[in-house]
Amino acid sequence: AQSLDMRRDAAEARRQVADSWTAQPPSLELAGKTDQLSKNQGSREYAAGVTLPLWLPGERSRQGALADAESKALDSRVSATQLRTAAAVRDAWWNWQRARGEQLLARERLGSAQKLAEDVRRRVKAGDLARSDEHQADGAAASAEVALAESGSLLAAATQQLRALIGRLPDEKASDGPEIPPAVPADFTALDATHPAVVELFDRAEVARRSADLASVQTRNNPELLLATTRERGAFGDDYQQTVTLGVRIPFGSESRNRAKFGLARAEALETEEQLRLERERLAADLETARVRVESSRIQLAAAERRAQLARESRGFFDKSFRLGESDLPTRLRIELEAVEAERQNARARIELAAAISALRQALGLLPEQK
């Protein structure tokens, strides 16, 4: 992004070169001849001329077409780079959301475990429960503390990874909701004109083809047109004579050098076209995978929500029965762990659906939405 303006200036300069009337800047030639250091008979000759490099047949139009293709390729390269950056940011963002969700659940689990342990201690003192039950409850609370510490470490790592990409700490109040689900075209070829990765390769292939076209006419160095004037005299006392010279210099071609240049340009064009074909196949596969992932994530989320709802109801039932002495502590702890796992699965499924929608937008070549 920081070098974009300079690259645009360079592309504009190449366009201006193609618009000029000469293949290279004109050159000025100055020469003088005298016999002052030998016979010194007054012989003098002064010459001044301008050399104009001429375009080869078809070279100027092909040079202009190449400059246009390079300018277009620069714009598509910027868009493709933005999309690749978005992919890295998206991965880091959802990893951070997963870690943040894990820490939130771990904190809730610890609070619930501590509350249960406190209740067990009161009942042990009252003689309703054995000392072993207190140990089990305290052990469950300690396990929740370990889980909270582990989640904090994972969250710190995910936060730093995201910070390295966006240049600042993420907003703790940021929403973990999904982006707007995009419409998926029936045929990936509909994205050929809009997907940044495909457009970039299309434009690169066009640059390579234009380079090959230019190389095909650059079979020799550019001819030069010489326009010169000479002012001379033969001896002292003679009048100066003025003459004008008009000439053309036509270089011979080098078959081996032209063949190497043209062959390299054609090889680059073929390679880029093959990369384009492979990239289109890969993107089509990624799109199908992302679409299936979204559908699967929706099904998983619906099932996880049902499980979490049932687990919450069961936890309420067994919490009441445990306080009434109708169920034992191991059963109460098992139900608590099942409820925690159900909530974790529900939170993960919700974030995975949002990440799947984000991956589908990435496969379609869409940048993240501003929130």
mmCIF file of C-alpha atoms in Angstrom:
data_model
loop_
_atom_site.group_PDB
_atom_site.id
_atom_site.type_symbol
_atom_site.label_atom_id
_atom_site.label_comp_id
_atom_site.label_asym_id
_atom_site.label_seq_id
_atom_site.Cartn_x
_atom_site.Cartn_y
_atom_site.Cartn_z
ATOM 1 C CA ALA A 1 0.000 0.000 0.000
ATOM 2 C CA GLN A 2 2.837 2.388 0.821
ATOM 3 C CA SER A 3 4.556 1.769 -2.524
ATOM 4 C CA LEU A 4 1.349 1.929 -4.587
ATOM 5 C CA ASP A 5 1.702 5.599 -5.572
ATOM 6 C CA MET A 6 5.245 5.045 -6.807
ATOM 7 C CA ARG A 7 4.162 1.996 -8.796
ATOM 8 C CA ARG A 8 1.349 4.003 -10.360
ATOM 9 C CA ASP A 9 3.827 6.732 -11.306
ATOM 10 C CA ALA A 10 6.045 4.132 -12.957
ATOM 11 C CA ALA A 11 3.095 2.715 -14.920
ATOM 12 C CA GLU A 12 2.122 6.213 -16.049
ATOM 13 C CA ALA A 13 5.700 6.883 -17.141
ATOM 14 C CA ARG A 14 5.648 3.730 -19.291
ATOM 15 C CA ARG A 15 2.405 4.929 -20.843
ATOM 16 C CA GLN A 16 3.986 8.295 -21.647
ATOM 17 C CA VAL A 17 6.959 6.550 -23.268
ATOM 18 C CA ALA A 18 4.576 4.671 -25.548
ATOM 19 C CA ASP A 19 2.859 7.933 -26.478
ATOM 20 C CA SER A 20 6.080 9.670 -27.479
ATOM 21 C CA TRP A 21 7.031 10.086 -31.123
ATOM 22 C CA THR A 22 10.480 8.532 -30.741
ATOM 23 C CA ALA A 23 11.469 5.174 -29.307
ATOM 24 C CA GLN A 24 14.175 6.784 -27.137
ATOM 25 C CA PRO A 25 14.917 10.396 -26.197
ATOM 26 C CA PRO A 26 16.664 12.344 -28.988
ATOM 27 C CA SER A 27 20.413 12.867 -28.676
ATOM 28 C CA LEU A 28 22.490 15.894 -29.649
ATOM 29 C CA GLU A 29 25.787 15.451 -31.472
ATOM 30 C CA LEU A 30 28.451 18.227 -31.576
ATOM 31 C CA ALA A 31 31.778 17.940 -33.365
ATOM 32 C CA GLY A 32 34.625 20.224 -34.395
ATOM 33 C CA LYS A 33 37.649 19.713 -36.681
ATOM 34 C CA THR A 34 40.707 21.984 -37.038
ATOM 35 C CA ASP A 35 44.281 21.892 -38.364
ATOM 36 C CA GLN A 36 45.467 24.326 -35.728
ATOM 37 C CA LEU A 37 47.731 21.739 -34.097
ATOM 38 C CA SER A 38 49.339 20.630 -37.392
ATOM 39 C CA LYS A 39 49.525 22.818 -40.503
ATOM 40 C CA ASN A 40 47.422 25.653 -39.089
ATOM 41 C CA GLN A 41 46.211 26.764 -42.518
ATOM 42 C CA GLY A 42 42.876 27.864 -41.149
ATOM 43 C CA SER A 43 40.887 24.739 -41.904
ATOM 44 C CA ARG A 44 37.857 24.657 -39.666
ATOM 45 C CA GLU A 45 34.757 22.443 -39.531
ATOM 46 C CA TYR A 46 31.907 22.568 -36.999
ATOM 47 C CA ALA A 47 29.005 20.114 -36.989
ATOM 48 C CA ALA A 48 25.832 19.916 -34.901
ATOM 49 C CA GLY A 49 23.192 17.283 -35.302
ATOM 50 C CA VAL A 50 20.205 15.605 -33.681
ATOM 51 C CA THR A 51 19.683 11.839 -33.688
ATOM 52 C CA LEU A 52 16.092 10.594 -33.415
ATOM 53 C CA PRO A 53 15.570 6.885 -32.529
ATOM 54 C CA LEU A 54 12.634 5.613 -34.591
ATOM 55 C CA TRP A 55 10.012 3.051 -33.708
ATOM 56 C CA LEU A 56 10.168 -0.301 -35.416
ATOM 57 C CA PRO A 57 7.072 -1.231 -37.449
ATOM 58 C CA GLY A 58 4.279 -2.093 -34.988
ATOM 59 C CA GLU A 59 6.467 -1.451 -31.950
ATOM 60 C CA ARG A 60 4.784 1.698 -30.727
ATOM 61 C CA SER A 61 1.247 0.269 -30.657
ATOM 62 C CA ARG A 62 2.461 -2.892 -28.918
ATOM 63 C CA GLN A 63 4.410 -0.810 -26.405
ATOM 64 C CA GLY A 64 1.234 1.122 -25.617
ATOM 65 C CA ALA A 65 -0.808 -2.064 -25.263
ATOM 66 C CA LEU A 66 1.812 -3.454 -22.857
ATOM 67 C CA ALA A 67 1.763 -0.254 -20.791
ATOM 68 C CA ASP A 68 -2.041 -0.431 -20.521
ATOM 69 C CA ALA A 69 -1.905 -4.098 -19.531
ATOM 70 C CA GLU A 70 0.728 -3.381 -16.861
ATOM 71 C CA SER A 71 -1.342 -0.547 -15.417
ATOM 72 C CA LYS A 72 -4.413 -2.769 -15.211
ATOM 73 C CA ALA A 73 -2.366 -5.597 -13.702
ATOM 74 C CA LEU A 74 -1.163 -3.241 -10.974
ATOM 75 C CA ASP A 75 -4.735 -2.491 -9.899
ATOM 76 C CA SER A 76 -5.694 -6.176 -9.871
ATOM 77 C CA ARG A 77 -2.533 -7.004 -7.940
ATOM 78 C CA VAL A 78 -3.571 -4.550 -5.230
ATOM 79 C CA SER A 79 -7.027 -6.132 -4.968
ATOM 80 C CA ALA A 80 -5.583 -9.646 -4.823
ATOM 81 C CA THR A 81 -3.116 -8.594 -2.133
ATOM 82 C CA GLN A 82 -5.949 -7.121 -0.095
ATOM 83 C CA LEU A 83 -7.841 -10.403 -0.367
ATOM 84 C CA ARG A 84 -4.807 -12.448 0.719
ATOM 85 C CA THR A 85 -4.336 -10.116 3.679
ATOM 86 C CA ALA A 86 -8.022 -10.496 4.516
ATOM 87 C CA ALA A 87 -7.609 -14.285 4.616
ATOM 88 C CA ALA A 88 -4.885 -14.012 7.247
ATOM 89 C CA VAL A 89 -6.896 -11.490 9.274
ATOM 90 C CA ARG A 90 -10.017 -13.640 9.090
ATOM 91 C CA ASP A 91 -8.176 -16.725 10.391
ATOM 92 C CA ALA A 92 -6.605 -14.770 13.236
ATOM 93 C CA TRP A 93 -9.899 -13.044 14.055
ATOM 94 C CA TRP A 94 -11.901 -16.245 14.458
ATOM 95 C CA ASN A 95 -9.088 -17.934 16.375
ATOM 96 C CA TRP A 96 -9.263 -14.981 18.768
ATOM 97 C CA GLN A 97 -13.038 -15.302 19.014
ATOM 98 C CA ARG A 98 -12.721 -19.030 19.768
ATOM 99 C CA ALA A 99 -10.139 -18.353 22.482
ATOM 100 C CA ARG A 100 -12.268 -15.566 23.932
ATOM 101 C CA GLY A 101 -15.313 -17.835 24.017
ATOM 102 C CA GLU A 102 -13.311 -20.599 25.703
ATOM 103 C CA GLN A 103 -12.170 -18.197 28.419
ATOM 104 C CA LEU A 104 -15.711 -16.959 29.011
ATOM 105 C CA LEU A 105 -16.989 -20.522 29.394
ATOM 106 C CA ALA A 106 -14.045 -21.431 31.625
ATOM 107 C CA ARG A 107 -14.832 -18.463 33.872
ATOM 108 C CA GLU A 108 -18.487 -19.473 34.091
ATOM 109 C CA ARG A 109 -17.473 -23.070 34.848
ATOM 110 C CA LEU A 110 -15.197 -21.896 37.648
ATOM 111 C CA GLY A 111 -17.931 -19.766 39.163
ATOM 112 C CA SER A 112 -20.380 -22.666 39.077
ATOM 113 C CA ALA A 113 -17.807 -25.098 40.505
ATOM 114 C CA GLN A 114 -16.909 -22.727 43.339
ATOM 115 C CA LYS A 115 -20.574 -22.192 44.147
ATOM 116 C CA LEU A 116 -21.137 -25.952 44.266
ATOM 117 C CA ALA A 117 -18.032 -26.491 46.422
ATOM 118 C CA GLU A 118 -19.217 -23.866 48.883
ATOM 119 C CA ASP A 119 -22.616 -25.544 49.086
ATOM 120 C CA VAL A 120 -20.961 -28.935 49.690
ATOM 121 C CA ARG A 121 -18.787 -27.513 52.475
ATOM 122 C CA ARG A 122 -21.843 -26.157 54.258
ATOM 123 C CA ARG A 123 -23.564 -29.488 54.017
ATOM 124 C CA VAL A 124 -20.447 -31.337 55.239
ATOM 125 C CA LYS A 125 -20.355 -29.106 58.302
ATOM 126 C CA ALA A 126 -24.032 -29.836 58.850
ATOM 127 C CA GLY A 127 -23.340 -33.556 58.596
ATOM 128 C CA ASP A 128 -25.436 -34.107 55.470
ATOM 129 C CA LEU A 129 -22.436 -35.095 53.285
ATOM 130 C CA ALA A 130 -19.172 -36.926 53.840
ATOM 131 C CA ARG A 131 -15.701 -35.373 53.766
ATOM 132 C CA SER A 132 -14.978 -37.255 50.522
ATOM 133 C CA ASP A 133 -17.775 -35.315 48.837
ATOM 134 C CA GLU A 134 -16.070 -32.075 49.824
ATOM 135 C CA HIS A 135 -12.826 -33.304 48.266
ATOM 136 C CA GLN A 136 -14.597 -34.149 45.033
ATOM 137 C CA ALA A 137 -16.224 -30.706 44.880
ATOM 138 C CA ASP A 138 -12.930 -28.968 45.647
ATOM 139 C CA GLY A 139 -11.225 -31.075 43.002
ATOM 140 C CA ALA A 140 -13.812 -30.018 40.429
ATOM 141 C CA ALA A 141 -13.203 -26.364 41.365
ATOM 142 C CA ALA A 142 -9.430 -26.815 41.042
ATOM 143 C CA SER A 143 -9.908 -28.413 37.619
ATOM 144 C CA ALA A 144 -11.985 -25.401 36.569
ATOM 145 C CA GLU A 145 -9.168 -23.091 37.722
ATOM 146 C CA VAL A 146 -6.689 -25.014 35.559
ATOM 147 C CA ALA A 147 -9.036 -24.745 32.555
ATOM 148 C CA LEU A 148 -9.370 -20.988 33.112
ATOM 149 C CA ALA A 149 -5.588 -20.533 33.246
ATOM 150 C CA GLU A 150 -5.126 -22.558 30.049
ATOM 151 C CA SER A 151 -7.804 -20.560 28.252
ATOM 152 C CA GLY A 152 -6.111 -17.327 29.343
ATOM 153 C CA SER A 153 -2.824 -18.472 27.822
ATOM 154 C CA LEU A 154 -4.506 -19.415 24.531
ATOM 155 C CA LEU A 155 -6.364 -16.096 24.460
ATOM 156 C CA ALA A 156 -3.136 -14.148 24.991
ATOM 157 C CA ALA A 157 -1.457 -15.966 22.095
ATOM 158 C CA ALA A 158 -4.445 -15.426 19.792
ATOM 159 C CA THR A 159 -4.616 -11.756 20.785
ATOM 160 C CA GLN A 160 -0.962 -11.152 19.949
ATOM 161 C CA GLN A 161 -1.300 -12.943 16.624
ATOM 162 C CA LEU A 162 -4.250 -10.738 15.694
ATOM 163 C CA ARG A 163 -2.454 -7.644 16.946
ATOM 164 C CA ALA A 164 0.516 -8.412 14.681
ATOM 165 C CA LEU A 165 -1.829 -8.361 11.681
ATOM 166 C CA ILE A 166 -4.064 -5.366 12.443
ATOM 167 C CA GLY A 167 -1.448 -3.267 14.240
ATOM 168 C CA ARG A 168 -3.396 -2.814 17.461
ATOM 169 C CA LEU A 169 -5.126 -4.757 20.198
ATOM 170 C CA PRO A 170 -8.587 -5.984 19.181
ATOM 171 C CA ASP A 171 -11.619 -4.402 20.782
ATOM 172 C CA GLU A 172 -12.800 -6.546 23.667
ATOM 173 C CA LYS A 173 -16.364 -5.416 22.931
ATOM 174 C CA ALA A 174 -16.160 -6.551 19.317
ATOM 175 C CA SER A 175 -19.062 -8.678 18.179
ATOM 176 C CA ASP A 176 -18.516 -12.327 17.325
ATOM 177 C CA GLY A 177 -21.559 -12.358 15.059
ATOM 178 C CA PRO A 178 -21.298 -13.587 11.465
ATOM 179 C CA GLU A 179 -20.969 -11.528 8.332
ATOM 180 C CA ILE A 180 -23.898 -11.356 5.930
ATOM 181 C CA PRO A 181 -24.171 -14.751 4.192
ATOM 182 C CA PRO A 182 -23.358 -14.196 0.506
ATOM 183 C CA ALA A 183 -25.196 -15.517 -2.511
ATOM 184 C CA VAL A 184 -23.345 -18.429 -4.114
ATOM 185 C CA PRO A 185 -23.373 -18.510 -7.936
ATOM 186 C CA ALA A 186 -24.271 -21.753 -9.648
ATOM 187 C CA ASP A 187 -21.177 -21.574 -11.849
ATOM 188 C CA PHE A 188 -17.779 -20.318 -10.713
ATOM 189 C CA THR A 189 -17.085 -18.853 -14.153
ATOM 190 C CA ALA A 190 -19.444 -16.043 -13.147
ATOM 191 C CA LEU A 191 -16.686 -14.851 -10.804
ATOM 192 C CA ASP A 192 -13.977 -14.649 -13.473
ATOM 193 C CA ALA A 193 -14.537 -10.929 -13.890
ATOM 194 C CA THR A 194 -14.858 -10.121 -10.172
ATOM 195 C CA HIS A 195 -12.739 -12.501 -8.099
ATOM 196 C CA PRO A 196 -9.470 -10.646 -7.319
ATOM 197 C CA ALA A 197 -7.278 -13.775 -7.459
ATOM 198 C CA VAL A 198 -8.612 -14.735 -10.888
ATOM 199 C CA VAL A 199 -8.543 -11.189 -12.243
ATOM 200 C CA GLU A 200 -4.934 -10.827 -11.103
ATOM 201 C CA LEU A 201 -3.855 -13.915 -13.054
ATOM 202 C CA PHE A 202 -5.926 -12.865 -16.065
ATOM 203 C CA ASP A 203 -4.129 -9.520 -16.099
ATOM 204 C CA ARG A 204 -0.721 -11.129 -15.528
ATOM 205 C CA ALA A 205 -1.352 -13.449 -18.463
ATOM 206 C CA GLU A 206 -2.352 -10.454 -20.582
ATOM 207 C CA VAL A 207 0.880 -8.664 -19.642
ATOM 208 C CA ALA A 208 2.869 -11.755 -20.638
ATOM 209 C CA ARG A 209 1.042 -11.982 -23.979
ATOM 210 C CA ARG A 210 1.603 -8.290 -24.678
ATOM 211 C CA SER A 211 5.279 -8.704 -23.812
ATOM 212 C CA ALA A 212 5.524 -11.565 -26.284
ATOM 213 C CA ASP A 213 3.800 -9.456 -28.961
ATOM 214 C CA LEU A 214 6.280 -6.647 -28.368
ATOM 215 C CA ALA A 215 9.233 -9.018 -28.471
ATOM 216 C CA SER A 216 8.031 -10.394 -31.809
ATOM 217 C CA VAL A 217 8.582 -7.013 -33.521
ATOM 218 C CA GLN A 218 11.747 -6.020 -31.675
ATOM 219 C CA THR A 219 13.964 -7.991 -34.036
ATOM 220 C CA ARG A 220 16.758 -5.382 -33.999
ATOM 221 C CA ASN A 221 17.785 -2.158 -32.335
ATOM 222 C CA ASN A 222 15.803 0.910 -33.245
ATOM 223 C CA PRO A 223 16.814 2.716 -36.432
ATOM 224 C CA GLU A 224 17.945 6.310 -36.059
ATOM 225 C CA LEU A 225 17.255 9.410 -38.114
ATOM 226 C CA LEU A 226 20.133 11.914 -38.230
ATOM 227 C CA LEU A 227 19.634 15.572 -39.017
ATOM 228 C CA ALA A 228 22.849 17.612 -38.911
ATOM 229 C CA THR A 229 24.305 20.854 -40.163
ATOM 230 C CA THR A 230 27.988 21.513 -40.903
ATOM 231 C CA ARG A 231 29.819 24.842 -41.183
ATOM 232 C CA GLU A 232 33.325 24.651 -42.650
ATOM 233 C CA ARG A 233 36.101 26.474 -44.479
ATOM 234 C CA GLY A 234 39.276 25.228 -46.185
ATOM 235 C CA ALA A 235 41.796 27.908 -45.179
ATOM 236 C CA PHE A 236 42.259 31.393 -43.820
ATOM 237 C CA GLY A 237 40.388 33.884 -45.946
ATOM 238 C CA ASP A 238 37.876 31.388 -47.305
ATOM 239 C CA ASP A 239 34.210 31.900 -46.657
ATOM 240 C CA TYR A 240 32.414 29.408 -44.411
ATOM 241 C CA GLN A 241 30.171 26.979 -46.234
ATOM 242 C CA GLN A 242 26.938 25.639 -44.726
ATOM 243 C CA THR A 243 25.765 22.088 -45.468
ATOM 244 C CA VAL A 244 22.889 19.951 -44.164
ATOM 245 C CA THR A 245 23.082 16.204 -43.637
ATOM 246 C CA LEU A 246 20.063 13.887 -43.471
ATOM 247 C CA GLY A 247 20.780 10.251 -42.783
ATOM 248 C CA VAL A 248 19.324 7.005 -41.461
ATOM 249 C CA ARG A 249 21.108 4.327 -39.467
ATOM 250 C CA ILE A 250 19.530 0.869 -39.710
ATOM 251 C CA PRO A 251 20.999 -1.767 -37.363
ATOM 252 C CA PHE A 252 21.160 -5.388 -38.428
ATOM 253 C CA GLY A 253 19.037 -7.856 -36.493
ATOM 254 C CA SER A 254 20.361 -10.575 -34.201
ATOM 255 C CA GLU A 255 18.367 -13.757 -34.643
ATOM 256 C CA SER A 256 19.714 -15.483 -31.535
ATOM 257 C CA ARG A 257 19.102 -12.500 -29.265
ATOM 258 C CA ASN A 258 15.586 -11.979 -30.607
ATOM 259 C CA ARG A 259 14.807 -15.693 -30.295
ATOM 260 C CA ALA A 260 15.889 -15.714 -26.668
ATOM 261 C CA LYS A 261 13.827 -12.634 -25.828
ATOM 262 C CA PHE A 262 10.721 -13.826 -27.651
ATOM 263 C CA GLY A 263 11.022 -17.355 -26.250
ATOM 264 C CA LEU A 264 11.286 -16.072 -22.703
ATOM 265 C CA ALA A 265 8.192 -13.896 -23.166
ATOM 266 C CA ARG A 266 6.174 -16.771 -24.627
ATOM 267 C CA ALA A 267 7.289 -19.108 -21.845
ATOM 268 C CA GLU A 268 6.138 -16.557 -19.261
ATOM 269 C CA ALA A 269 2.778 -16.283 -21.010
ATOM 270 C CA LEU A 270 2.274 -20.054 -21.093
ATOM 271 C CA GLU A 271 3.279 -20.411 -17.459
ATOM 272 C CA THR A 272 0.885 -17.694 -16.336
ATOM 273 C CA GLU A 273 -1.977 -19.168 -18.359
ATOM 274 C CA GLU A 274 -1.387 -22.567 -16.739
ATOM 275 C CA GLN A 275 -1.299 -20.955 -13.285
ATOM 276 C CA LEU A 276 -4.604 -19.303 -14.118
ATOM 277 C CA ARG A 277 -6.185 -22.646 -15.024
ATOM 278 C CA LEU A 278 -4.949 -24.304 -11.829
ATOM 279 C CA GLU A 279 -5.994 -21.344 -9.688
ATOM 280 C CA ARG A 280 -9.514 -21.386 -11.120
ATOM 281 C CA GLU A 281 -9.816 -25.098 -10.342
ATOM 282 C CA ARG A 282 -8.517 -24.551 -6.806
ATOM 283 C CA LEU A 283 -10.878 -21.640 -6.174
ATOM 284 C CA ALA A 284 -13.834 -23.621 -7.487
ATOM 285 C CA ALA A 285 -12.969 -26.455 -5.085
ATOM 286 C CA ASP A 286 -12.540 -23.988 -2.207
ATOM 287 C CA LEU A 287 -15.912 -22.460 -2.993
ATOM 288 C CA GLU A 288 -17.670 -25.812 -2.946
ATOM 289 C CA THR A 289 -15.908 -26.784 0.286
ATOM 290 C CA ALA A 290 -16.868 -23.483 1.911
ATOM 291 C CA ARG A 291 -20.497 -23.848 0.814
ATOM 292 C CA VAL A 292 -20.744 -27.361 2.281
ATOM 293 C CA ARG A 293 -19.026 -26.176 5.445
ATOM 294 C CA VAL A 294 -21.655 -23.468 5.966
ATOM 295 C CA GLU A 295 -24.505 -25.939 5.521
ATOM 296 C CA SER A 296 -22.868 -28.420 7.884
ATOM 297 C CA SER A 297 -22.176 -25.706 10.472
ATOM 298 C CA ARG A 298 -25.833 -24.666 10.455
ATOM 299 C CA ILE A 299 -26.899 -28.240 11.187
ATOM 300 C CA GLN A 300 -24.293 -28.569 13.942
ATOM 301 C CA LEU A 301 -25.375 -25.305 15.541
ATOM 302 C CA ALA A 302 -29.033 -26.355 15.602
ATOM 303 C CA ALA A 303 -28.118 -29.677 17.253
ATOM 304 C CA ALA A 304 -25.751 -27.979 19.722
ATOM 305 C CA GLU A 305 -28.431 -25.481 20.731
ATOM 306 C CA ARG A 306 -30.871 -28.315 21.421
ATOM 307 C CA ARG A 307 -28.270 -30.181 23.450
ATOM 308 C CA ALA A 308 -27.346 -27.053 25.446
ATOM 309 C CA GLN A 309 -31.002 -26.354 26.212
ATOM 310 C CA LEU A 310 -31.563 -29.912 27.423
ATOM 311 C CA ALA A 311 -28.340 -29.806 29.465
ATOM 312 C CA ARG A 312 -29.379 -26.558 31.149
ATOM 313 C CA GLU A 313 -32.748 -28.030 32.065
ATOM 314 C CA SER A 314 -31.133 -31.219 33.359
ATOM 315 C CA ARG A 315 -28.672 -29.205 35.434
ATOM 316 C CA GLY A 316 -31.567 -27.327 36.994
ATOM 317 C CA PHE A 317 -33.380 -30.572 37.790
ATOM 318 C CA PHE A 318 -30.376 -32.277 39.377
ATOM 319 C CA ASP A 319 -29.274 -29.135 41.207
ATOM 320 C CA LYS A 320 -32.658 -29.022 42.906
ATOM 321 C CA SER A 321 -32.662 -32.754 43.662
ATOM 322 C CA PHE A 322 -29.108 -32.564 45.032
ATOM 323 C CA ARG A 323 -30.051 -29.733 47.398
ATOM 324 C CA LEU A 324 -33.022 -31.826 48.523
ATOM 325 C CA GLY A 325 -30.777 -34.851 49.057
ATOM 326 C CA GLU A 326 -32.457 -36.896 46.324
ATOM 327 C CA SER A 327 -29.275 -37.357 44.224
ATOM 328 C CA ASP A 328 -25.628 -37.897 45.124
ATOM 329 C CA LEU A 329 -22.646 -35.620 44.439
ATOM 330 C CA PRO A 330 -20.994 -37.741 41.681
ATOM 331 C CA THR A 331 -24.214 -37.546 39.675
ATOM 332 C CA ARG A 332 -24.404 -33.808 40.294
ATOM 333 C CA LEU A 333 -20.791 -33.330 39.132
ATOM 334 C CA ARG A 334 -21.379 -35.457 36.045
ATOM 335 C CA ILE A 335 -24.442 -33.433 35.084
ATOM 336 C CA GLU A 336 -22.465 -30.220 35.656
ATOM 337 C CA LEU A 337 -19.654 -31.379 33.367
ATOM 338 C CA GLU A 338 -22.149 -32.426 30.705
ATOM 339 C CA ALA A 339 -23.800 -29.013 30.896
ATOM 340 C CA VAL A 340 -20.439 -27.248 30.602
ATOM 341 C CA GLU A 341 -19.467 -29.395 27.625
ATOM 342 C CA ALA A 342 -22.841 -28.733 25.975
ATOM 343 C CA GLU A 343 -22.401 -24.970 26.422
ATOM 344 C CA ARG A 344 -18.869 -25.193 25.030
ATOM 345 C CA GLN A 345 -20.085 -27.137 22.013
ATOM 346 C CA ASN A 346 -22.882 -24.615 21.463
ATOM 347 C CA ALA A 347 -20.476 -21.662 21.641
ATOM 348 C CA ARG A 348 -18.013 -23.372 19.324
ATOM 349 C CA ALA A 349 -20.754 -24.247 16.831
ATOM 350 C CA ARG A 350 -21.926 -20.625 16.786
ATOM 351 C CA ILE A 351 -18.425 -19.314 16.144
ATOM 352 C CA GLU A 352 -17.707 -22.060 13.599
ATOM 353 C CA LEU A 353 -20.798 -21.040 11.632
ATOM 354 C CA ALA A 354 -19.619 -17.427 11.620
ATOM 355 C CA ALA A 355 -16.129 -18.556 10.564
ATOM 356 C CA ALA A 356 -17.628 -20.743 7.820
ATOM 357 C CA ILE A 357 -19.614 -17.806 6.437
ATOM 358 C CA SER A 358 -16.432 -15.729 6.541
ATOM 359 C CA ALA A 359 -14.553 -18.478 4.666
ATOM 360 C CA LEU A 360 -17.341 -18.593 2.059
ATOM 361 C CA ARG A 361 -17.046 -14.844 1.515
ATOM 362 C CA GLN A 362 -13.283 -15.290 1.214
ATOM 363 C CA ALA A 363 -13.748 -18.018 -1.404
ATOM 364 C CA LEU A 364 -16.029 -15.657 -3.327
ATOM 365 C CA GLY A 365 -13.359 -12.948 -3.237
ATOM 366 C CA LEU A 366 -15.262 -10.632 -0.878
ATOM 367 C CA LEU A 367 -13.451 -8.507 1.693
ATOM 368 C CA PRO A 368 -14.546 -8.463 5.358
ATOM 369 C CA GLU A 369 -17.378 -6.168 6.281
ATOM 370 C CA GLN A 370 -16.823 -3.137 8.471
ATOM 371 C CA LYS A 371 -18.392 -3.460 11.906
#
